[in-house]
Amino acid sequence: MSIVPRTPAPAYPGRRWAIRRYPGDASTCPRFRSDIRADLSTLMGLPREIRDDIELCASEAFAHTVSHPRSRCSGGSVFRMLSTPIVMGRETTLRLSVSGDHLVSRPSRASARCSLESWERAEPGRGLSMIHNLATEWGIRRWTDPTTSDGPITALWAEFTYATRACTCGGLS
């Protein structure tokens, strides 16, 4: 941890923060949240409400990831990636990815036979529903690491697009 405060910098296409690795254990969540908060504080022009949404969705994605047995195994890890793949004029897209080696599914819909209230109380995966409602886009991506035989890795990704106050692309707005 640095004692020198970081100066926020504008978003630019392709900006990537360092990939962070965490033990696949729920007790790591406070450190995970602290790191995402610190990384987001280095992005100039990120509205507070979007920062709060990203932090909440990141925490939910982390909790979802560590709830799966393969992430919790001894030596299991969770990885967090953060980037700004798109910066166009007065609009920026920030992408969050949280990965572990488990299968993630989209939340199911409420059954027609039960009330929405009882479904919300009973249905696991509410964190995914929250991500669905707060992110501009979200989904899962699976791939296999050719250097290991551990099986497929799954990443839950979410994108957050927001308007910037001024053009940070270096061009004329």
Short mmCIF file of N, CA and C in Angstrom, two decimals:
data_model
loop_
_atom_site.label_atom_id
_atom_site.label_comp_id
_atom_site.label_asym_id
_atom_site.label_seq_id
_atom_site.Cartn_x
_atom_site.Cartn_y
_atom_site.Cartn_z
N MET A 1 0.84 -1.15 0.00
CA MET A 1 0.00 0.00 0.00
C MET A 1 0.89 1.23 0.00
N SER A 2 0.54 2.19 -0.84
CA SER A 2 1.31 3.41 -0.96
C SER A 2 0.74 4.47 -0.01
N ILE A 3 1.64 5.26 0.58
CA ILE A 3 1.17 6.35 1.44
C ILE A 3 1.03 7.64 0.64
N VAL A 4 1.51 7.63 -0.60
CA VAL A 4 1.39 8.78 -1.47
C VAL A 4 0.06 8.67 -2.20
N PRO A 5 -0.82 9.69 -2.09
CA PRO A 5 -2.10 9.60 -2.77
C PRO A 5 -1.92 9.56 -4.29
N ARG A 6 -2.76 8.75 -4.94
CA ARG A 6 -2.72 8.64 -6.39
C ARG A 6 -3.54 9.77 -7.00
N THR A 7 -3.01 10.38 -8.04
CA THR A 7 -3.74 11.43 -8.74
C THR A 7 -4.65 10.78 -9.76
N PRO A 8 -5.94 11.11 -9.74
CA PRO A 8 -6.84 10.53 -10.75
C PRO A 8 -6.40 10.92 -12.16
N ALA A 9 -6.53 9.99 -13.07
CA ALA A 9 -6.19 10.22 -14.47
C ALA A 9 -7.43 9.99 -15.32
N PRO A 10 -7.52 10.66 -16.47
CA PRO A 10 -8.69 10.45 -17.32
C PRO A 10 -8.72 9.04 -17.92
N ALA A 11 -9.90 8.63 -18.29
CA ALA A 11 -10.04 7.34 -18.97
C ALA A 11 -9.47 7.46 -20.38
N TYR A 12 -8.96 6.37 -20.89
CA TYR A 12 -8.53 6.32 -22.28
C TYR A 12 -8.78 4.89 -22.77
N PRO A 13 -9.03 4.72 -24.08
CA PRO A 13 -9.31 3.38 -24.59
C PRO A 13 -8.15 2.43 -24.31
N GLY A 14 -8.47 1.30 -23.76
CA GLY A 14 -7.46 0.29 -23.48
C GLY A 14 -6.79 0.40 -22.12
N ARG A 15 -7.22 1.37 -21.30
CA ARG A 15 -6.62 1.48 -19.96
C ARG A 15 -6.97 0.22 -19.17
N ARG A 16 -5.95 -0.35 -18.55
CA ARG A 16 -6.14 -1.55 -17.73
C ARG A 16 -5.45 -1.36 -16.40
N TRP A 17 -6.13 -1.74 -15.37
CA TRP A 17 -5.53 -1.75 -14.04
C TRP A 17 -4.84 -3.09 -13.87
N ALA A 18 -3.96 -3.18 -12.89
CA ALA A 18 -3.28 -4.45 -12.61
C ALA A 18 -4.32 -5.52 -12.25
N ILE A 19 -4.12 -6.73 -12.75
CA ILE A 19 -5.00 -7.85 -12.38
C ILE A 19 -4.73 -8.16 -10.92
N ARG A 20 -5.80 -8.30 -10.17
CA ARG A 20 -5.66 -8.59 -8.74
C ARG A 20 -6.10 -10.03 -8.47
N ARG A 21 -5.35 -10.70 -7.62
CA ARG A 21 -5.64 -12.10 -7.27
C ARG A 21 -5.95 -12.18 -5.78
N TYR A 22 -7.00 -12.94 -5.45
CA TYR A 22 -7.45 -13.09 -4.07
C TYR A 22 -7.65 -14.57 -3.76
N PRO A 23 -7.44 -14.97 -2.51
CA PRO A 23 -7.79 -16.34 -2.13
C PRO A 23 -9.30 -16.53 -2.30
N GLY A 24 -9.71 -17.72 -2.67
CA GLY A 24 -11.13 -18.02 -2.87
C GLY A 24 -11.85 -18.20 -1.56
N ASP A 25 -11.84 -17.19 -0.72
CA ASP A 25 -12.42 -17.26 0.62
C ASP A 25 -13.21 -15.98 0.89
N ALA A 26 -14.40 -16.13 1.44
CA ALA A 26 -15.27 -14.97 1.68
C ALA A 26 -14.64 -13.95 2.63
N SER A 27 -13.73 -14.37 3.49
CA SER A 27 -13.10 -13.43 4.43
C SER A 27 -12.22 -12.41 3.72
N THR A 28 -11.94 -12.63 2.44
CA THR A 28 -11.13 -11.71 1.66
C THR A 28 -11.95 -10.55 1.09
N CYS A 29 -13.27 -10.60 1.21
CA CYS A 29 -14.14 -9.59 0.60
C CYS A 29 -13.81 -8.15 1.04
N PRO A 30 -13.52 -7.87 2.32
CA PRO A 30 -13.18 -6.49 2.68
C PRO A 30 -11.94 -5.96 1.92
N ARG A 31 -10.94 -6.81 1.75
CA ARG A 31 -9.76 -6.40 0.99
C ARG A 31 -10.10 -6.19 -0.48
N PHE A 32 -10.95 -7.07 -1.01
CA PHE A 32 -11.41 -6.96 -2.40
C PHE A 32 -12.11 -5.61 -2.60
N ARG A 33 -13.03 -5.27 -1.70
CA ARG A 33 -13.76 -4.00 -1.80
C ARG A 33 -12.82 -2.80 -1.66
N SER A 34 -11.89 -2.88 -0.75
CA SER A 34 -10.94 -1.79 -0.56
C SER A 34 -10.10 -1.58 -1.83
N ASP A 35 -9.67 -2.67 -2.45
CA ASP A 35 -8.88 -2.57 -3.68
C ASP A 35 -9.68 -1.98 -4.83
N ILE A 36 -10.93 -2.41 -4.99
CA ILE A 36 -11.74 -1.87 -6.10
C ILE A 36 -11.99 -0.38 -5.86
N ARG A 37 -12.25 -0.01 -4.62
CA ARG A 37 -12.46 1.39 -4.27
C ARG A 37 -11.21 2.22 -4.60
N ALA A 38 -10.05 1.70 -4.22
CA ALA A 38 -8.79 2.40 -4.49
C ALA A 38 -8.53 2.53 -5.99
N ASP A 39 -8.77 1.47 -6.74
CA ASP A 39 -8.55 1.53 -8.18
C ASP A 39 -9.52 2.50 -8.85
N LEU A 40 -10.77 2.48 -8.45
CA LEU A 40 -11.75 3.40 -9.05
C LEU A 40 -11.44 4.86 -8.72
N SER A 41 -10.80 5.09 -7.58
CA SER A 41 -10.46 6.46 -7.20
C SER A 41 -9.40 7.07 -8.11
N THR A 42 -8.72 6.23 -8.90
CA THR A 42 -7.70 6.73 -9.82
C THR A 42 -8.29 7.12 -11.18
N LEU A 43 -9.60 6.98 -11.35
CA LEU A 43 -10.25 7.29 -12.63
C LEU A 43 -10.96 8.64 -12.52
N MET A 44 -10.47 9.60 -13.25
CA MET A 44 -11.03 10.94 -13.24
C MET A 44 -12.41 10.96 -13.91
N GLY A 45 -13.34 11.68 -13.29
CA GLY A 45 -14.65 11.89 -13.90
C GLY A 45 -15.66 10.79 -13.69
N LEU A 46 -15.34 9.79 -12.89
CA LEU A 46 -16.28 8.70 -12.63
C LEU A 46 -17.33 9.19 -11.63
N PRO A 47 -18.60 9.26 -12.04
CA PRO A 47 -19.63 9.74 -11.11
C PRO A 47 -19.75 8.85 -9.88
N ARG A 48 -20.02 9.46 -8.75
CA ARG A 48 -20.10 8.74 -7.47
C ARG A 48 -21.11 7.59 -7.52
N GLU A 49 -22.29 7.83 -8.12
CA GLU A 49 -23.31 6.77 -8.15
C GLU A 49 -22.86 5.58 -9.01
N ILE A 50 -22.11 5.83 -10.07
CA ILE A 50 -21.59 4.73 -10.89
C ILE A 50 -20.50 3.99 -10.12
N ARG A 51 -19.65 4.73 -9.43
CA ARG A 51 -18.60 4.11 -8.60
C ARG A 51 -19.23 3.21 -7.54
N ASP A 52 -20.31 3.69 -6.90
CA ASP A 52 -21.00 2.87 -5.90
C ASP A 52 -21.61 1.62 -6.53
N ASP A 53 -22.21 1.76 -7.72
CA ASP A 53 -22.79 0.61 -8.42
C ASP A 53 -21.72 -0.42 -8.78
N ILE A 54 -20.58 0.06 -9.26
CA ILE A 54 -19.49 -0.84 -9.63
C ILE A 54 -18.97 -1.58 -8.40
N GLU A 55 -18.79 -0.85 -7.31
CA GLU A 55 -18.30 -1.48 -6.08
C GLU A 55 -19.28 -2.54 -5.58
N LEU A 56 -20.58 -2.23 -5.62
CA LEU A 56 -21.59 -3.19 -5.19
C LEU A 56 -21.61 -4.42 -6.10
N CYS A 57 -21.59 -4.20 -7.41
CA CYS A 57 -21.60 -5.33 -8.35
C CYS A 57 -20.33 -6.16 -8.23
N ALA A 58 -19.19 -5.51 -8.02
CA ALA A 58 -17.93 -6.24 -7.84
C ALA A 58 -18.00 -7.13 -6.60
N SER A 59 -18.55 -6.58 -5.51
CA SER A 59 -18.69 -7.36 -4.28
C SER A 59 -19.61 -8.55 -4.48
N GLU A 60 -20.71 -8.34 -5.19
CA GLU A 60 -21.64 -9.44 -5.47
C GLU A 60 -20.99 -10.50 -6.35
N ALA A 61 -20.22 -10.05 -7.35
CA ALA A 61 -19.54 -11.00 -8.23
C ALA A 61 -18.50 -11.80 -7.44
N PHE A 62 -17.80 -11.14 -6.54
CA PHE A 62 -16.82 -11.83 -5.69
C PHE A 62 -17.52 -12.86 -4.81
N ALA A 63 -18.60 -12.45 -4.15
CA ALA A 63 -19.34 -13.37 -3.27
C ALA A 63 -19.87 -14.56 -4.07
N HIS A 64 -20.37 -14.29 -5.27
CA HIS A 64 -20.88 -15.36 -6.12
C HIS A 64 -19.75 -16.33 -6.48
N THR A 65 -18.59 -15.77 -6.80
CA THR A 65 -17.45 -16.61 -7.21
C THR A 65 -16.97 -17.48 -6.06
N VAL A 66 -16.84 -16.92 -4.86
CA VAL A 66 -16.32 -17.72 -3.76
C VAL A 66 -17.36 -18.70 -3.21
N SER A 67 -18.60 -18.60 -3.65
CA SER A 67 -19.62 -19.54 -3.19
C SER A 67 -19.55 -20.87 -3.94
N HIS A 68 -18.70 -20.95 -4.96
CA HIS A 68 -18.58 -22.19 -5.74
C HIS A 68 -17.39 -23.01 -5.25
N PRO A 69 -17.58 -24.30 -5.14
CA PRO A 69 -16.57 -25.17 -4.52
C PRO A 69 -15.18 -25.08 -5.13
N ARG A 70 -15.04 -24.98 -6.45
CA ARG A 70 -13.71 -24.99 -7.05
C ARG A 70 -12.93 -23.73 -6.70
N SER A 71 -13.61 -22.61 -6.47
CA SER A 71 -12.91 -21.39 -6.06
C SER A 71 -12.48 -21.48 -4.60
N ARG A 72 -13.25 -22.23 -3.79
CA ARG A 72 -12.95 -22.34 -2.36
C ARG A 72 -11.90 -23.39 -2.05
N CYS A 73 -11.58 -24.26 -3.01
CA CYS A 73 -10.60 -25.32 -2.77
C CYS A 73 -9.28 -24.72 -2.31
N SER A 74 -8.51 -25.53 -1.62
CA SER A 74 -7.19 -25.10 -1.19
C SER A 74 -6.41 -24.62 -2.42
N GLY A 75 -5.90 -23.43 -2.34
CA GLY A 75 -5.17 -22.86 -3.46
C GLY A 75 -6.06 -22.21 -4.50
N GLY A 76 -7.39 -22.29 -4.32
CA GLY A 76 -8.31 -21.67 -5.26
C GLY A 76 -8.19 -20.16 -5.21
N SER A 77 -8.36 -19.52 -6.35
CA SER A 77 -8.20 -18.08 -6.42
C SER A 77 -9.35 -17.44 -7.17
N VAL A 78 -9.51 -16.15 -6.90
CA VAL A 78 -10.44 -15.30 -7.62
C VAL A 78 -9.61 -14.16 -8.20
N PHE A 79 -9.87 -13.83 -9.46
CA PHE A 79 -9.14 -12.76 -10.13
C PHE A 79 -10.10 -11.63 -10.48
N ARG A 80 -9.60 -10.41 -10.32
CA ARG A 80 -10.41 -9.24 -10.68
C ARG A 80 -9.65 -8.40 -11.70
N MET A 81 -10.33 -8.10 -12.80
CA MET A 81 -9.77 -7.27 -13.85
C MET A 81 -10.66 -6.04 -14.04
N LEU A 82 -10.06 -4.92 -14.36
CA LEU A 82 -10.77 -3.67 -14.54
C LEU A 82 -10.14 -2.95 -15.72
N SER A 83 -10.98 -2.44 -16.64
CA SER A 83 -10.44 -1.74 -17.81
C SER A 83 -11.47 -0.74 -18.34
N THR A 84 -10.98 0.16 -19.18
CA THR A 84 -11.88 1.06 -19.91
C THR A 84 -11.68 0.76 -21.40
N PRO A 85 -12.41 -0.22 -21.92
CA PRO A 85 -12.21 -0.61 -23.32
C PRO A 85 -12.73 0.43 -24.32
N ILE A 86 -13.72 1.25 -23.90
CA ILE A 86 -14.32 2.20 -24.83
C ILE A 86 -14.38 3.58 -24.18
N VAL A 87 -13.78 4.55 -24.86
CA VAL A 87 -13.89 5.95 -24.46
C VAL A 87 -14.14 6.72 -25.75
N MET A 88 -15.38 7.20 -25.92
CA MET A 88 -15.74 7.90 -27.15
C MET A 88 -16.40 9.22 -26.80
N GLY A 89 -15.71 10.31 -27.09
CA GLY A 89 -16.28 11.62 -26.85
C GLY A 89 -16.62 11.82 -25.39
N ARG A 90 -17.89 11.96 -25.12
CA ARG A 90 -18.35 12.22 -23.75
C ARG A 90 -18.92 10.98 -23.08
N GLU A 91 -18.52 9.80 -23.55
CA GLU A 91 -19.04 8.56 -22.96
C GLU A 91 -17.89 7.58 -22.74
N THR A 92 -17.90 6.97 -21.56
CA THR A 92 -16.87 6.00 -21.19
C THR A 92 -17.53 4.71 -20.75
N THR A 93 -16.94 3.58 -21.14
CA THR A 93 -17.39 2.28 -20.67
C THR A 93 -16.28 1.67 -19.84
N LEU A 94 -16.62 1.30 -18.62
CA LEU A 94 -15.69 0.62 -17.72
C LEU A 94 -16.13 -0.83 -17.62
N ARG A 95 -15.18 -1.75 -17.77
CA ARG A 95 -15.49 -3.18 -17.71
C ARG A 95 -14.84 -3.80 -16.47
N LEU A 96 -15.66 -4.52 -15.73
CA LEU A 96 -15.23 -5.27 -14.55
C LEU A 96 -15.35 -6.75 -14.88
N SER A 97 -14.34 -7.53 -14.56
CA SER A 97 -14.40 -8.99 -14.72
C SER A 97 -13.92 -9.64 -13.43
N VAL A 98 -14.68 -10.62 -12.98
CA VAL A 98 -14.30 -11.40 -11.80
C VAL A 98 -14.34 -12.86 -12.24
N SER A 99 -13.24 -13.56 -12.04
CA SER A 99 -13.20 -14.94 -12.53
C SER A 99 -12.75 -15.92 -11.47
N GLY A 100 -13.23 -17.11 -11.64
CA GLY A 100 -12.88 -18.27 -10.86
C GLY A 100 -13.17 -19.46 -11.75
N ASP A 101 -12.88 -20.66 -11.32
CA ASP A 101 -13.13 -21.81 -12.19
C ASP A 101 -14.42 -22.51 -11.80
N HIS A 102 -15.52 -21.86 -12.10
CA HIS A 102 -16.84 -22.39 -11.77
C HIS A 102 -17.80 -22.01 -12.88
N LEU A 103 -18.97 -22.54 -12.84
CA LEU A 103 -20.00 -22.23 -13.82
C LEU A 103 -20.96 -21.21 -13.23
N VAL A 104 -21.20 -20.14 -13.96
CA VAL A 104 -22.14 -19.10 -13.55
C VAL A 104 -23.33 -19.18 -14.47
N SER A 105 -24.50 -18.98 -13.94
CA SER A 105 -25.68 -18.97 -14.79
C SER A 105 -26.43 -17.67 -14.58
N ARG A 106 -27.17 -17.28 -15.58
CA ARG A 106 -28.00 -16.08 -15.46
C ARG A 106 -29.12 -16.37 -14.48
N PRO A 107 -29.63 -15.35 -13.79
CA PRO A 107 -30.71 -15.59 -12.84
C PRO A 107 -31.95 -16.08 -13.55
N SER A 108 -32.67 -16.97 -12.91
CA SER A 108 -33.90 -17.46 -13.48
C SER A 108 -35.00 -16.42 -13.27
N ARG A 109 -36.08 -16.58 -13.99
CA ARG A 109 -37.24 -15.68 -13.85
C ARG A 109 -38.15 -16.21 -12.74
N ALA A 110 -38.90 -15.32 -12.16
CA ALA A 110 -39.85 -15.73 -11.13
C ALA A 110 -40.89 -16.68 -11.73
N SER A 111 -41.23 -17.69 -11.01
CA SER A 111 -42.23 -18.64 -11.46
C SER A 111 -43.59 -17.95 -11.48
N ALA A 112 -44.41 -18.30 -12.45
CA ALA A 112 -45.76 -17.72 -12.54
C ALA A 112 -46.62 -18.17 -11.36
N ARG A 113 -46.22 -19.27 -10.67
CA ARG A 113 -47.01 -19.80 -9.57
C ARG A 113 -46.68 -19.18 -8.22
N CYS A 114 -45.69 -18.34 -8.13
CA CYS A 114 -45.37 -17.73 -6.84
C CYS A 114 -45.31 -16.21 -6.99
N SER A 115 -45.48 -15.54 -5.90
CA SER A 115 -45.44 -14.08 -5.95
C SER A 115 -43.99 -13.63 -6.11
N LEU A 116 -43.80 -12.44 -6.63
CA LEU A 116 -42.47 -11.89 -6.80
C LEU A 116 -41.77 -11.77 -5.45
N GLU A 117 -42.51 -11.39 -4.43
CA GLU A 117 -41.92 -11.25 -3.09
C GLU A 117 -41.38 -12.59 -2.56
N SER A 118 -42.16 -13.67 -2.72
CA SER A 118 -41.68 -14.96 -2.22
C SER A 118 -40.52 -15.48 -3.07
N TRP A 119 -40.52 -15.19 -4.38
CA TRP A 119 -39.41 -15.60 -5.24
C TRP A 119 -38.14 -14.87 -4.81
N GLU A 120 -38.25 -13.56 -4.55
CA GLU A 120 -37.08 -12.78 -4.14
C GLU A 120 -36.51 -13.26 -2.81
N ARG A 121 -37.36 -13.73 -1.91
CA ARG A 121 -36.87 -14.24 -0.62
C ARG A 121 -36.23 -15.61 -0.76
N ALA A 122 -36.71 -16.42 -1.70
CA ALA A 122 -36.30 -17.81 -1.76
C ALA A 122 -35.23 -18.10 -2.80
N GLU A 123 -35.15 -17.33 -3.85
CA GLU A 123 -34.30 -17.66 -4.98
C GLU A 123 -32.85 -17.25 -4.74
N PRO A 124 -31.91 -18.22 -4.84
CA PRO A 124 -30.50 -17.83 -4.76
C PRO A 124 -30.11 -17.09 -6.03
N GLY A 125 -29.01 -16.40 -6.01
CA GLY A 125 -28.55 -15.70 -7.20
C GLY A 125 -29.07 -14.28 -7.29
N ARG A 126 -29.56 -13.74 -6.18
CA ARG A 126 -30.08 -12.36 -6.23
C ARG A 126 -28.98 -11.38 -6.59
N GLY A 127 -27.73 -11.70 -6.24
CA GLY A 127 -26.63 -10.82 -6.61
C GLY A 127 -26.51 -10.67 -8.12
N LEU A 128 -26.77 -11.76 -8.85
CA LEU A 128 -26.73 -11.69 -10.30
C LEU A 128 -27.87 -10.82 -10.83
N SER A 129 -29.02 -10.89 -10.19
CA SER A 129 -30.14 -10.02 -10.58
C SER A 129 -29.77 -8.56 -10.34
N MET A 130 -29.07 -8.30 -9.25
CA MET A 130 -28.63 -6.94 -8.95
C MET A 130 -27.66 -6.45 -10.03
N ILE A 131 -26.71 -7.29 -10.39
CA ILE A 131 -25.76 -6.94 -11.45
C ILE A 131 -26.52 -6.66 -12.74
N HIS A 132 -27.49 -7.51 -13.05
CA HIS A 132 -28.31 -7.33 -14.25
C HIS A 132 -28.98 -5.96 -14.26
N ASN A 133 -29.45 -5.52 -13.11
CA ASN A 133 -30.18 -4.24 -13.03
C ASN A 133 -29.26 -3.02 -12.97
N LEU A 134 -28.04 -3.15 -12.48
CA LEU A 134 -27.16 -1.99 -12.32
C LEU A 134 -26.18 -1.80 -13.48
N ALA A 135 -25.76 -2.89 -14.11
CA ALA A 135 -24.78 -2.78 -15.19
C ALA A 135 -25.47 -2.44 -16.51
N THR A 136 -24.72 -1.79 -17.39
CA THR A 136 -25.23 -1.50 -18.74
C THR A 136 -25.37 -2.81 -19.51
N GLU A 137 -24.37 -3.65 -19.41
CA GLU A 137 -24.35 -4.99 -20.02
C GLU A 137 -23.63 -5.91 -19.05
N TRP A 138 -23.92 -7.19 -19.10
CA TRP A 138 -23.19 -8.16 -18.29
C TRP A 138 -23.33 -9.54 -18.90
N GLY A 139 -22.50 -10.45 -18.48
CA GLY A 139 -22.59 -11.81 -18.99
C GLY A 139 -21.48 -12.66 -18.41
N ILE A 140 -21.31 -13.82 -19.01
CA ILE A 140 -20.25 -14.74 -18.60
C ILE A 140 -19.44 -15.11 -19.82
N ARG A 141 -18.21 -15.47 -19.56
CA ARG A 141 -17.33 -15.92 -20.64
C ARG A 141 -16.51 -17.07 -20.08
N ARG A 142 -16.45 -18.15 -20.82
CA ARG A 142 -15.68 -19.33 -20.41
C ARG A 142 -14.53 -19.53 -21.38
N TRP A 143 -13.40 -19.95 -20.84
CA TRP A 143 -12.26 -20.31 -21.66
C TRP A 143 -11.43 -21.34 -20.93
N THR A 144 -10.58 -22.02 -21.68
CA THR A 144 -9.70 -23.03 -21.10
C THR A 144 -8.28 -22.52 -21.18
N ASP A 145 -7.57 -22.60 -20.08
CA ASP A 145 -6.16 -22.21 -20.04
C ASP A 145 -5.36 -23.38 -20.60
N PRO A 146 -4.67 -23.18 -21.73
CA PRO A 146 -3.92 -24.29 -22.35
C PRO A 146 -2.71 -24.73 -21.52
N THR A 147 -2.29 -23.94 -20.55
CA THR A 147 -1.11 -24.29 -19.76
C THR A 147 -1.44 -25.17 -18.57
N THR A 148 -2.73 -25.44 -18.33
CA THR A 148 -3.11 -26.27 -17.18
C THR A 148 -4.24 -27.22 -17.58
N SER A 149 -4.43 -28.23 -16.81
CA SER A 149 -5.52 -29.18 -17.08
C SER A 149 -6.63 -29.02 -16.04
N ASP A 150 -6.73 -27.83 -15.44
CA ASP A 150 -7.71 -27.61 -14.38
C ASP A 150 -9.14 -27.49 -14.87
N GLY A 151 -9.35 -27.43 -16.17
CA GLY A 151 -10.70 -27.28 -16.69
C GLY A 151 -10.99 -25.83 -17.03
N PRO A 152 -12.20 -25.57 -17.48
CA PRO A 152 -12.52 -24.22 -17.95
C PRO A 152 -12.57 -23.20 -16.81
N ILE A 153 -12.26 -21.96 -17.16
CA ILE A 153 -12.34 -20.83 -16.25
C ILE A 153 -13.53 -20.00 -16.69
N THR A 154 -14.28 -19.50 -15.75
CA THR A 154 -15.44 -18.68 -16.06
C THR A 154 -15.25 -17.28 -15.49
N ALA A 155 -15.51 -16.29 -16.31
CA ALA A 155 -15.44 -14.90 -15.85
C ALA A 155 -16.83 -14.29 -15.94
N LEU A 156 -17.23 -13.64 -14.87
CA LEU A 156 -18.45 -12.84 -14.89
C LEU A 156 -17.99 -11.43 -15.20
N TRP A 157 -18.53 -10.82 -16.25
CA TRP A 157 -18.13 -9.47 -16.62
C TRP A 157 -19.35 -8.55 -16.58
N ALA A 158 -19.09 -7.31 -16.29
CA ALA A 158 -20.15 -6.30 -16.30
C ALA A 158 -19.55 -5.00 -16.82
N GLU A 159 -20.30 -4.33 -17.66
CA GLU A 159 -19.87 -3.05 -18.20
C GLU A 159 -20.77 -1.94 -17.69
N PHE A 160 -20.16 -0.82 -17.42
CA PHE A 160 -20.86 0.36 -16.90
C PHE A 160 -20.51 1.53 -17.80
N THR A 161 -21.49 2.04 -18.55
CA THR A 161 -21.25 3.17 -19.44
C THR A 161 -21.82 4.41 -18.78
N TYR A 162 -21.03 5.45 -18.80
CA TYR A 162 -21.44 6.70 -18.15
C TYR A 162 -20.98 7.88 -18.98
N ALA A 163 -21.70 8.99 -18.82
CA ALA A 163 -21.35 10.23 -19.50
C ALA A 163 -20.24 10.92 -18.71
N THR A 164 -19.27 11.43 -19.43
CA THR A 164 -18.21 12.20 -18.79
C THR A 164 -18.52 13.67 -18.97
N ARG A 165 -18.04 14.49 -18.03
CA ARG A 165 -18.32 15.92 -18.08
C ARG A 165 -17.59 16.61 -19.21
N ALA A 166 -16.44 16.14 -19.54
CA ALA A 166 -15.64 16.74 -20.62
C ALA A 166 -14.99 15.63 -21.41
N CYS A 167 -14.68 15.92 -22.62
CA CYS A 167 -14.01 14.94 -23.48
C CYS A 167 -12.64 14.65 -22.90
N THR A 168 -12.35 13.39 -22.63
CA THR A 168 -11.04 12.99 -22.09
C THR A 168 -10.21 12.30 -23.16
N CYS A 169 -10.69 12.34 -24.41
CA CYS A 169 -10.00 11.61 -25.47
C CYS A 169 -8.88 12.40 -26.10
N GLY A 170 -8.73 13.67 -25.72
CA GLY A 170 -7.66 14.48 -26.30
C GLY A 170 -8.08 15.20 -27.56
N GLY A 171 -9.27 14.89 -28.06
CA GLY A 171 -9.76 15.55 -29.25
C GLY A 171 -10.72 16.67 -28.92
N LEU A 172 -11.29 17.22 -29.92
CA LEU A 172 -12.28 18.29 -29.72
C LEU A 172 -13.63 17.67 -29.43
N SER A 173 -14.35 18.25 -28.50
CA SER A 173 -15.68 17.69 -28.20
C SER A 173 -16.76 18.50 -28.85
#
